[in-house]
Amino acid sequence: SQTIHQWPATLVQPVGSPLSLECTVEGTSNPNLYWYRQAAGRGLQLLFYSVGIGQISSEVPQNLSASRPQDRQFILSSKKLLLSDSGFYLCAWRHYGYTFGSGTRLTVV
Amino acid sequence: SQQGEEDPQALSIQEGENATMNCSYKTSINNLQWYRQNSGRGLVHLILIRSNEREKHSGRLRVTLDTSKKSSSLLITASRAADTASYFCATDDSSYKLIFGSGTRLLVRP
């Protein structure tokens, strides 16, 4: 069956620390993968998407980067977190509709 | 950037009533999708309507699409307390990016 995994569920990190959030998909090959961020009480903002290994498109300038080292793995990173990076991060996989991971709530303190 | 704008931002109804949420968008689309999000959780895909479709049903959900007005509506009939959630519309264009609106927070009072 096709599933998407995202971890960790919750993360508290100090300002200036690095970040690595991982998303993996099972049961499909060559998926289109996406990273979204959701501020409290708001809609989702598209951060990055990838249509294949090593192919990353960035939607907004920011302190974050993404990488796709394997077909079914999508990683969101930062070298130095800012307070404004706090939010709810969602990974998604596109097929007929989109399937979302369960999200990571990041609090930068 | 946000493509869709939902209306109303918040809606409170009594259990058993119908709930209608509207979405407007700005550019041409391949399809429009509606998602549900329970508090602090991931999004769940509800229904997809293609640009050449005008109406679609799924259980208690009814979605309409008017491409001339660039708008869509989601109707939930016979609402239940368990329908309490945030609902988002999202547009899918030829660039394969899904762009979300700001959402409608629905509260169904038992």
Coordinates of C-alpha atoms in Angstrom, one line a residue:
Chain A
S1 CA 0.0 0.0 0.0
Q2 CA 1.0 3.6 -0.5
T3 CA 2.0 5.5 2.6
I4 CA 3.9 8.6 3.5
H5 CA 6.0 8.9 6.7
Q6 CA 7.1 12.1 8.3
W7 CA 9.1 12.6 11.4
P8 CA 9.6 13.8 14.1
A9 CA 6.1 14.9 15.1
T10 CA 7.3 17.6 17.4
L11 CA 10.6 19.4 17.6
V12 CA 11.9 22.2 19.8
Q13 CA 15.1 23.8 18.7
P14 CA 17.2 26.8 19.8
V15 CA 17.8 29.7 17.5
G16 CA 20.9 29.1 15.4
S17 CA 20.7 25.3 15.5
P18 CA 20.5 23.2 12.4
L19 CA 17.3 21.4 11.2
S20 CA 16.7 18.2 9.4
L21 CA 13.1 16.9 8.7
E22 CA 12.7 13.7 6.8
C23 CA 9.8 12.5 4.7
T24 CA 9.6 9.1 2.9
V25 CA 7.0 7.5 0.7
E26 CA 6.3 3.9 0.3
G27 CA 4.5 2.0 -2.4
T28 CA 5.2 4.2 -5.4
S29 CA 8.1 5.2 -7.6
N30 CA 9.1 8.6 -8.9
P31 CA 6.6 10.6 -6.9
N32 CA 6.2 14.3 -6.9
L33 CA 7.0 15.4 -3.4
Y34 CA 6.3 18.7 -1.6
W35 CA 7.1 20.6 1.6
Y36 CA 4.6 23.0 3.0
R37 CA 4.6 25.2 6.0
Q38 CA 1.5 26.3 8.0
A39 CA 1.6 29.2 10.4
A40 CA -0.9 29.0 13.3
G41 CA -4.5 29.4 12.1
R42 CA -3.4 29.9 8.5
G43 CA -3.4 28.2 5.2
L44 CA -0.5 26.2 3.8
Q45 CA 2.5 27.9 2.0
L46 CA 4.3 25.8 -0.5
L47 CA 8.1 25.8 0.2
F48 CA 9.7 23.3 -2.1
Y49 CA 8.7 20.6 -4.6
S50 CA 10.6 17.9 -6.3
V51 CA 9.7 15.9 -9.5
G52 CA 12.7 13.6 -9.2
I53 CA 16.0 12.8 -7.5
G54 CA 18.2 15.9 -7.2
Q55 CA 15.5 18.1 -8.6
I56 CA 14.3 20.8 -6.2
S57 CA 12.2 23.9 -7.0
S58 CA 12.0 26.6 -4.4
E59 CA 8.8 28.7 -4.1
V60 CA 9.8 31.3 -1.6
P61 CA 13.2 32.8 -0.5
Q62 CA 13.9 31.7 3.0
N63 CA 16.3 30.2 5.5
L64 CA 15.5 26.6 4.5
S65 CA 16.7 24.2 1.8
A66 CA 15.5 20.9 0.5
S67 CA 17.1 17.8 -0.9
R68 CA 16.0 14.6 -2.5
P69 CA 18.8 12.1 -2.2
Q70 CA 16.7 9.1 -3.1
D71 CA 13.5 8.6 -5.1
R72 CA 11.2 8.3 -2.2
Q73 CA 13.0 10.5 0.3
F74 CA 12.6 14.3 0.7
I75 CA 14.5 16.3 3.3
L76 CA 14.0 19.8 4.6
S77 CA 17.0 21.4 6.2
S78 CA 18.4 24.6 7.7
K79 CA 21.9 25.4 8.8
K80 CA 20.8 28.0 11.3
L81 CA 17.2 28.3 12.5
L82 CA 15.5 31.6 13.0
L83 CA 12.5 32.3 15.3
S84 CA 10.4 32.9 12.2
D85 CA 11.0 29.3 11.1
S86 CA 8.6 28.1 13.8
G87 CA 5.5 26.5 12.3
F88 CA 3.8 23.2 11.2
Y89 CA 5.7 21.5 8.4
L90 CA 3.9 19.1 6.1
C91 CA 5.3 16.8 3.5
A92 CA 3.0 15.7 0.7
W93 CA 3.0 13.2 -2.2
R94 CA 1.1 13.9 -5.4
H95 CA -1.0 11.3 -7.1
Y96 CA -4.7 11.7 -8.0
G97 CA -5.0 14.0 -5.1
Y98 CA -2.3 14.7 -2.6
T99 CA -1.5 12.6 0.5
F100 CA 0.0 14.5 3.4
G101 CA 2.2 13.3 6.2
S102 CA 1.1 13.8 9.7
G103 CA 3.3 16.9 10.1
T104 CA 6.1 18.2 12.3
R105 CA 5.4 21.0 14.7
L106 CA 8.6 23.0 15.0
T107 CA 9.1 25.5 17.7
V108 CA 12.3 27.6 17.6
V109 CA 13.1 29.1 21.0
Chain B
S1 CA 1.7 32.7 -2.6
Q2 CA -1.9 31.9 -1.9
Q3 CA -4.3 31.3 -4.8
G4 CA -7.5 30.5 -3.1
E5 CA -9.5 32.5 -0.6
E6 CA -12.1 30.8 1.4
D7 CA -15.3 32.4 2.7
P8 CA -16.3 32.5 5.4
Q9 CA -13.2 32.4 7.6
A10 CA -15.2 30.8 10.4
L11 CA -18.6 29.1 10.4
S12 CA -20.6 27.9 13.4
I13 CA -23.7 25.7 12.9
Q14 CA -26.0 23.3 14.7
E15 CA -25.6 19.6 14.2
G16 CA -27.9 18.5 11.4
E17 CA -27.7 21.8 9.5
N18 CA -25.9 22.1 6.2
A19 CA -22.6 23.9 5.9
T20 CA -21.5 25.8 2.8
M21 CA -18.0 27.1 2.2
N22 CA -16.8 29.0 -0.8
C23 CA -13.5 29.4 -2.5
S24 CA -12.3 31.9 -5.0
Y25 CA -9.1 31.6 -7.1
K26 CA -7.2 33.8 -9.5
T27 CA -5.6 31.8 -12.3
S28 CA -6.5 28.9 -14.7
I29 CA -6.5 25.5 -13.1
N30 CA -6.5 21.8 -14.0
N31 CA -8.5 20.9 -11.0
L32 CA -9.6 22.1 -7.6
Q33 CA -9.4 20.0 -4.4
W34 CA -10.9 20.3 -1.0
Y35 CA -9.1 19.1 2.1
R36 CA -10.0 18.8 5.8
Q37 CA -7.6 19.4 8.7
N38 CA -8.4 18.4 12.3
S39 CA -6.7 20.6 14.8
G40 CA -2.9 20.3 14.7
R41 CA -3.0 17.3 12.3
G42 CA -2.2 16.6 8.7
L43 CA -4.6 17.3 5.8
V44 CA -7.0 14.7 4.5
H45 CA -8.0 14.8 0.8
L46 CA -11.8 15.0 0.5
I47 CA -12.7 15.5 -3.1
L48 CA -11.2 16.6 -6.5
I49 CA -13.1 18.3 -9.2
R50 CA -11.6 18.8 -12.6
S51 CA -11.8 22.0 -14.6
N52 CA -14.3 20.5 -17.1
E53 CA -16.6 19.3 -14.3
R54 CA -19.3 21.5 -12.7
E55 CA -20.5 19.4 -9.8
K56 CA -19.3 16.4 -7.9
H57 CA -20.7 14.4 -5.0
S58 CA -19.1 12.2 -2.4
G59 CA -21.3 11.0 0.5
R60 CA -22.5 14.0 2.3
L61 CA -20.2 16.3 0.3
R62 CA -21.2 18.3 -2.7
V63 CA -18.7 20.4 -4.6
T64 CA -19.4 22.8 -7.4
L65 CA -17.0 24.6 -9.7
D66 CA -17.6 27.7 -11.8
T67 CA -14.6 28.3 -13.9
S68 CA -16.1 31.5 -15.4
K69 CA -16.3 33.0 -11.9
K70 CA -13.2 31.2 -10.7
S71 CA -15.0 29.9 -7.7
S72 CA -16.0 26.7 -6.0
S73 CA -18.2 25.7 -3.1
L74 CA -18.2 22.8 -0.7
L75 CA -21.5 21.8 0.8
I76 CA -21.6 19.4 3.8
T77 CA -25.1 18.1 4.3
A78 CA -26.6 17.0 7.6
S79 CA -23.5 18.1 9.5
R80 CA -22.2 16.2 12.6
A81 CA -20.1 17.3 15.5
A82 CA -17.3 15.1 14.0
D83 CA -17.3 17.4 10.9
T84 CA -15.7 20.1 13.1
A85 CA -12.4 21.0 11.4
S86 CA -10.7 23.4 9.1
Y87 CA -11.5 23.1 5.4
F88 CA -9.1 24.2 2.7
C89 CA -9.5 24.5 -1.0
A90 CA -6.5 24.1 -3.2
T91 CA -5.9 24.7 -6.9
D92 CA -3.7 22.5 -9.1
D93 CA -2.4 24.2 -12.3
S94 CA -0.3 22.9 -15.1
S95 CA 2.9 23.4 -13.1
Y96 CA 1.9 20.6 -10.7
K97 CA 1.9 22.9 -7.7
L98 CA -1.0 22.7 -5.3
I99 CA -1.7 26.2 -3.9
F100 CA -3.9 26.4 -0.8
G101 CA -6.4 29.0 0.4
S102 CA -6.5 30.3 3.9
G103 CA -9.2 27.9 5.1
T104 CA -12.6 27.9 6.8
R105 CA -12.9 26.9 10.4
L106 CA -16.1 24.9 10.8
L107 CA -17.6 24.4 14.3
V108 CA -20.6 22.0 14.5
R109 CA -22.4 22.3 17.8
P110 CA -24.0 19.2 19.1

